């Protein structure tokens, strides 16, 4: 938890309140934040905020994390979701790969019209990058290879890879929208006798510790989570200590960490 | 975080206070628990409690988790550390395996006399099981294969496996004291051209989701973490709701989940 580390370096303590994670939205947790009486809160949200972010207008300092709009109501840290995927998919396309599956779409994404106008959301932003990389090269996306997935974990990766291979020819490459999905997908591909990367290349997203030690080691998009956490903490503490300027957005940089699951390295 | 899930099922919220994790001990956090005003606390500790657990005598309900003694001061949940390792190592020995390395010892464990009398601590309790399995079969432990490790993560597993193989013949089997270590060790063994399980069998501890999807999938000791969390929550809520009987200890059961990294299955 880098937020805890960076807060400690600044001599602040961290309270984590998870009540309501999952079933309920952020607005249901606001009352609890008053009871716990922290100097400020970093809200991580995994769903869109209703009411155009009014929940973010609190009497205490707030920084928003997650891939959803803050509507300019508070400081925000984000990842370069679209740009990072666009770059990584572009790298694959530029080496001559033509069939790239993407695992981790929402079940309601059946074509570009379902994604194009979305302004937030992890899946939408990343899939936009996937499509843009194709469009920039005059290539058409085969939407059969945009594979939906509900559980963003290893088991979900196994199931999505299995259902893809049961109904479609094996793609030349697979981009998984997080590393856990990718580790499941690698497992299922190899279980079926497909060689990674000789038969199918794989890229994940997150650069979790496990990605370095999978067999083969996983190429992945590193969204610089430490930098993300550091800026969330720094912006919050600035507000706590009196800064009252307009709401800011900090977007991390990214790196494609090339390992053995792809043949990208020249 | 199963504690959160089980607490939610019982309609309790969960506050996590991590300030002081790492550098400071539990006693430094007690003041903070008053400020946060929860109905009770589950303390997880990764180090021995000083003062014979006086920190555990609080005016609010307390349940202790972790592998250290509560000195009968409060309810406690534990894992069967010694028994589970004894059983798993015994299984290997009973198939004829004779050289079993264990990765994850403390750097100060050089022989049985450094371990035998320890009454708590993850490493001590698990290494005791490793030695007992040998002793029960009239076998002698080769302490060169009790490999020390500070960082219980993938990187630590890589380094420990590397340093072992640089100085000793490859053992027939390796027990890693958690799955992260094992995933790093598998990676390093395979990088050196050793086949798992043909040349060397591996067992982990924890049954984390990654263990099912490593290549090869990891045999591991499952300490029933869900059951552990459920009992921690149940015991705490019983205290919150008025139960005032003597301090109880709940120890989970365990399962050896046999996967492709061993040849245990008949």
Short mmCIF file of C-alpha atoms in Angstrom, two decimals, chain B:
data_model
loop_
_atom_site.label_atom_id
_atom_site.label_comp_id
_atom_site.label_asym_id
_atom_site.label_seq_id
_atom_site.Cartn_x
_atom_site.Cartn_y
_atom_site.Cartn_z
CA UNK B 1 -10.11 -9.28 2.78
CA UNK B 2 -12.42 -11.94 4.19
CA UNK B 3 -12.69 -10.09 7.55
CA UNK B 4 -14.52 -7.28 5.77
CA UNK B 5 -16.87 -9.70 4.04
CA UNK B 6 -17.75 -11.59 7.20
CA UNK B 7 -18.19 -8.37 9.18
CA UNK B 8 -20.53 -7.05 6.49
CA UNK B 9 -22.56 -10.25 6.62
CA UNK B 10 -23.00 -9.58 10.32
CA UNK B 11 -23.88 -5.96 9.52
CA UNK B 12 -20.80 -4.48 11.11
CA UNK B 13 -18.49 -2.00 9.40
CA UNK B 14 -14.72 -2.34 9.39
CA UNK B 15 -12.11 0.34 10.02
CA UNK B 16 -8.54 -0.59 9.17
CA UNK B 17 -5.86 1.35 10.97
CA UNK B 18 -2.44 0.65 9.53
CA UNK B 19 -0.48 3.44 11.12
CA UNK B 20 2.57 1.95 12.69
CA UNK B 21 2.57 -1.27 10.69
CA UNK B 22 6.13 -2.24 10.00
CA UNK B 23 8.29 0.06 12.06
CA UNK B 24 6.29 0.16 15.26
CA UNK B 25 4.69 -2.49 17.38
CA UNK B 26 1.09 -2.94 18.37
CA UNK B 27 1.47 -1.05 21.66
CA UNK B 28 2.24 2.16 19.76
CA UNK B 29 -1.17 1.90 18.07
CA UNK B 30 -3.35 1.59 21.13
CA UNK B 31 -3.81 5.31 21.57
CA UNK B 32 -5.07 5.54 18.01
CA UNK B 33 -7.70 2.86 18.65
CA UNK B 34 -9.31 5.09 21.28
CA UNK B 35 -9.47 8.00 18.88
CA UNK B 36 -11.12 5.87 16.20
CA UNK B 37 -13.70 4.52 18.61
CA UNK B 38 -14.59 1.16 17.11
CA UNK B 39 -16.70 -1.28 19.15
CA UNK B 40 -13.76 -3.68 19.22
CA UNK B 41 -10.52 -4.50 17.45
CA UNK B 42 -8.93 -7.44 15.72
CA UNK B 43 -5.19 -7.00 16.18
CA UNK B 44 -2.96 -8.71 13.65
CA UNK B 45 0.59 -8.82 14.83
CA UNK B 46 3.68 -9.90 12.95
CA UNK B 47 5.96 -9.72 15.94
CA UNK B 48 5.98 -11.00 19.51
CA UNK B 49 4.08 -8.88 22.02
CA UNK B 50 6.16 -7.39 24.76
CA UNK B 51 5.15 -7.26 28.42
CA UNK B 52 3.40 -10.61 28.16
CA UNK B 53 0.50 -9.16 26.23
CA UNK B 54 -0.59 -6.38 28.58
CA UNK B 55 -1.36 -4.39 25.46
CA UNK B 56 -4.15 -6.91 24.87
CA UNK B 57 -5.94 -5.98 28.10
CA UNK B 58 -8.09 -3.14 26.81
CA UNK B 59 -11.49 -1.89 27.98
CA UNK B 60 -12.93 -2.85 24.57
CA UNK B 61 -13.20 -6.34 22.99
CA UNK B 62 -10.00 -7.63 21.37
CA UNK B 63 -9.26 -10.66 19.20
CA UNK B 64 -5.64 -11.40 18.34
CA UNK B 65 -4.59 -12.77 14.94
CA UNK B 66 -1.09 -13.71 13.90
CA UNK B 67 1.37 -16.34 15.03
CA UNK B 68 2.30 -14.88 18.42
CA UNK B 69 1.14 -15.73 21.93
CA UNK B 70 -1.74 -13.80 23.50
CA UNK B 71 -0.77 -15.10 26.98
CA UNK B 72 -4.43 -15.89 27.61
CA UNK B 73 -5.27 -12.17 27.69
CA UNK B 74 -7.83 -12.22 24.86
CA UNK B 75 -9.52 -14.36 22.23
CA UNK B 76 -7.18 -15.53 19.51
CA UNK B 77 -7.32 -17.10 16.05
CA UNK B 78 -4.34 -19.08 14.82
CA UNK B 79 -3.27 -21.34 12.00
CA UNK B 80 -1.95 -24.88 12.50
CA UNK B 81 1.55 -23.78 11.48
CA UNK B 82 3.52 -26.65 12.95
CA UNK B 83 1.02 -29.40 12.19
CA UNK B 84 0.46 -28.36 8.59
CA UNK B 85 4.16 -28.22 7.74
CA UNK B 86 4.79 -31.48 9.59
CA UNK B 87 2.07 -33.17 7.55
CA UNK B 88 3.22 -31.78 4.18
CA UNK B 89 6.89 -32.55 4.75
CA UNK B 90 5.88 -35.99 6.02
CA UNK B 91 3.98 -36.61 2.78
CA UNK B 92 7.12 -35.83 0.78
CA UNK B 93 9.32 -37.99 2.99
CA UNK B 94 6.86 -40.87 2.74
CA UNK B 95 7.15 -40.86 -1.07
CA UNK B 96 10.90 -41.43 -0.70
CA UNK B 97 12.09 -37.83 -1.03
CA UNK B 98 15.12 -37.34 1.22
CA UNK B 99 16.53 -33.85 0.59
CA UNK B 100 13.93 -31.21 1.37
CA UNK B 101 15.03 -27.61 1.57
CA UNK B 102 12.92 -25.10 3.47
CA UNK B 103 13.01 -21.46 2.36
CA UNK B 104 11.92 -18.78 4.81
CA UNK B 105 13.86 -19.41 8.01
CA UNK B 106 15.09 -16.59 10.19
CA UNK B 107 18.77 -15.75 9.72
CA UNK B 108 19.44 -16.76 13.33
CA UNK B 109 18.29 -20.38 12.89
CA UNK B 110 21.39 -22.53 12.57
CA UNK B 111 20.22 -25.69 14.24
CA UNK B 112 17.44 -27.34 16.22
CA UNK B 113 18.54 -25.62 19.44
CA UNK B 114 17.64 -22.24 17.89
CA UNK B 115 14.09 -23.37 17.12
CA UNK B 116 13.03 -26.11 19.52
CA UNK B 117 11.98 -23.97 22.48
CA UNK B 118 10.26 -21.16 20.60
CA UNK B 119 6.61 -20.96 21.56
CA UNK B 120 5.47 -18.55 18.85
CA UNK B 121 6.49 -16.89 15.59
CA UNK B 122 5.60 -17.94 12.05
CA UNK B 123 9.06 -19.12 11.08
CA UNK B 124 9.76 -20.97 14.32
CA UNK B 125 6.43 -22.78 14.37
CA UNK B 126 6.68 -23.87 10.74
CA UNK B 127 10.33 -24.93 10.97
CA UNK B 128 9.41 -26.98 14.04
CA UNK B 129 6.97 -28.91 11.86
CA UNK B 130 9.68 -29.45 9.25
CA UNK B 131 12.06 -30.88 11.85
CA UNK B 132 9.38 -32.97 13.56
CA UNK B 133 8.43 -34.66 10.27
CA UNK B 134 12.06 -35.74 9.87
CA UNK B 135 12.47 -36.82 13.48
CA UNK B 136 9.30 -38.90 13.45
CA UNK B 137 10.84 -40.93 10.62
CA UNK B 138 14.25 -41.24 12.25
CA UNK B 139 15.78 -38.87 9.71
CA UNK B 140 18.27 -36.09 10.38
CA UNK B 141 17.74 -32.55 9.11
CA UNK B 142 20.59 -31.13 7.04
CA UNK B 143 20.57 -27.59 8.37
CA UNK B 144 22.42 -26.27 5.33
CA UNK B 145 19.05 -26.64 3.56
CA UNK B 146 17.21 -24.45 6.07
CA UNK B 147 17.48 -21.31 3.94
CA UNK B 148 17.11 -17.90 5.60
CA UNK B 149 15.09 -15.13 4.02
CA UNK B 150 14.11 -11.64 5.11
CA UNK B 151 11.61 -10.52 2.44
CA UNK B 152 8.71 -12.98 2.25
CA UNK B 153 7.91 -12.14 -1.37
CA UNK B 154 8.65 -13.33 -4.91
CA UNK B 155 11.94 -11.48 -5.10
CA UNK B 156 13.05 -13.05 -1.82
CA UNK B 157 12.16 -16.47 -3.25
CA UNK B 158 14.27 -15.86 -6.34
CA UNK B 159 17.25 -14.76 -4.28
CA UNK B 160 17.01 -17.57 -1.74
CA UNK B 161 16.69 -20.21 -4.47
CA UNK B 162 19.65 -18.68 -6.31
CA UNK B 163 21.88 -18.57 -3.26
CA UNK B 164 20.94 -22.14 -2.35
CA UNK B 165 21.73 -23.45 -5.84
CA UNK B 166 24.98 -21.49 -5.96
CA UNK B 167 26.31 -23.25 -2.88
CA UNK B 168 24.56 -26.63 -2.58
CA UNK B 169 23.40 -29.50 -4.79
CA UNK B 170 19.79 -29.04 -5.91
CA UNK B 171 17.49 -30.63 -3.30
CA UNK B 172 14.79 -33.08 -4.38
CA UNK B 173 12.13 -30.84 -2.97
CA UNK B 174 11.65 -27.33 -1.59
CA UNK B 175 9.09 -26.22 0.97
CA UNK B 176 8.59 -22.47 0.87
CA UNK B 177 7.05 -20.86 3.93
CA UNK B 178 4.64 -18.86 1.80
CA UNK B 179 3.35 -18.95 -1.77
CA UNK B 180 5.01 -15.72 -2.86
CA UNK B 181 8.40 -17.18 -1.96
CA UNK B 182 7.47 -20.36 -3.83
CA UNK B 183 6.46 -18.48 -6.98
CA UNK B 184 9.82 -16.71 -6.97
CA UNK B 185 11.65 -19.98 -6.32
CA UNK B 186 9.83 -21.78 -9.16
CA UNK B 187 10.80 -18.95 -11.47
CA UNK B 188 14.49 -19.16 -10.53
CA UNK B 189 14.62 -22.96 -10.64
CA UNK B 190 13.11 -23.02 -14.12
CA UNK B 191 15.33 -20.17 -15.28
CA UNK B 192 18.27 -22.42 -14.44
CA UNK B 193 16.81 -25.24 -16.50
CA UNK B 194 15.56 -27.35 -13.61
CA UNK B 195 12.23 -29.04 -14.24
CA UNK B 196 9.42 -28.73 -11.69
CA UNK B 197 8.41 -31.32 -10.48
CA UNK B 198 10.63 -33.78 -12.41
CA UNK B 199 13.91 -32.48 -10.97
CA UNK B 200 12.64 -30.66 -7.91
CA UNK B 201 9.22 -30.60 -6.28
CA UNK B 202 7.84 -27.46 -4.65
CA UNK B 203 5.27 -26.78 -1.94
CA UNK B 204 4.06 -23.37 -0.79
CA UNK B 205 1.92 -22.16 2.11
CA UNK B 206 -1.24 -20.01 1.96
CA UNK B 207 -3.05 -21.16 -1.22
CA UNK B 208 -3.20 -17.64 -2.64
CA UNK B 209 -5.08 -17.26 -5.95
CA UNK B 210 -1.81 -16.98 -7.89
CA UNK B 211 -0.74 -20.44 -6.75
CA UNK B 212 -3.47 -22.10 -8.78
CA UNK B 213 -2.39 -20.39 -11.99
CA UNK B 214 1.40 -20.53 -11.85
CA UNK B 215 3.15 -22.76 -14.39
CA UNK B 216 3.30 -25.43 -13.12
CA UNK B 217 0.42 -24.87 -10.70
CA UNK B 218 1.71 -24.83 -7.13
CA UNK B 219 1.01 -27.46 -4.51
CA UNK B 220 0.40 -25.55 -1.31
CA UNK B 221 -0.80 -25.77 2.25
CA UNK B 222 -4.21 -24.10 2.55
CA UNK B 223 -4.62 -22.80 6.13
CA UNK B 224 -8.34 -22.03 5.62
CA UNK B 225 -8.06 -18.26 5.82
CA UNK B 226 -11.79 -17.78 5.31
CA UNK B 227 -12.50 -19.86 8.37
CA UNK B 228 -9.82 -17.93 10.27
CA UNK B 229 -11.40 -14.60 9.38
CA UNK B 230 -14.90 -15.81 10.08
CA UNK B 231 -13.97 -16.95 13.58
CA UNK B 232 -12.08 -13.75 14.32
CA UNK B 233 -15.17 -11.74 13.37
CA UNK B 234 -17.57 -14.05 15.18
CA UNK B 235 -15.56 -14.04 18.41
CA UNK B 236 -15.20 -10.27 18.33
CA UNK B 237 -18.90 -9.70 17.74
CA UNK B 238 -19.77 -12.11 20.55
CA UNK B 239 -17.65 -9.99 22.89
CA UNK B 240 -19.15 -6.77 21.54
CA UNK B 241 -22.61 -8.17 22.14
CA UNK B 242 -21.84 -9.05 25.76
CA UNK B 243 -20.14 -12.44 26.04
CA UNK B 244 -17.65 -12.29 28.90
CA UNK B 245 -16.33 -15.84 29.27
CA UNK B 246 -12.63 -16.73 29.45
CA UNK B 247 -10.26 -16.10 26.54
CA UNK B 248 -10.62 -18.62 23.73
CA UNK B 249 -8.25 -19.82 21.02
CA UNK B 250 -9.53 -20.99 17.66
CA UNK B 251 -7.12 -22.88 15.39
CA UNK B 252 -8.10 -23.49 11.79
CA UNK B 253 -7.81 -26.81 10.03
CA UNK B 254 -5.59 -27.15 6.93
CA UNK B 255 -5.53 -28.92 3.57
CA UNK B 256 -2.60 -29.79 1.32
CA UNK B 257 -3.82 -28.73 -2.13
CA UNK B 258 -2.00 -31.04 -4.51
CA UNK B 259 -1.19 -29.48 -7.87
CA UNK B 260 1.41 -29.98 -10.60
CA UNK B 261 4.51 -28.79 -8.72
CA UNK B 262 4.69 -32.04 -6.75
CA UNK B 263 4.28 -35.73 -7.46
CA UNK B 264 2.35 -36.45 -4.27
CA UNK B 265 -0.91 -37.65 -5.80
CA UNK B 266 -1.07 -41.41 -6.10
#
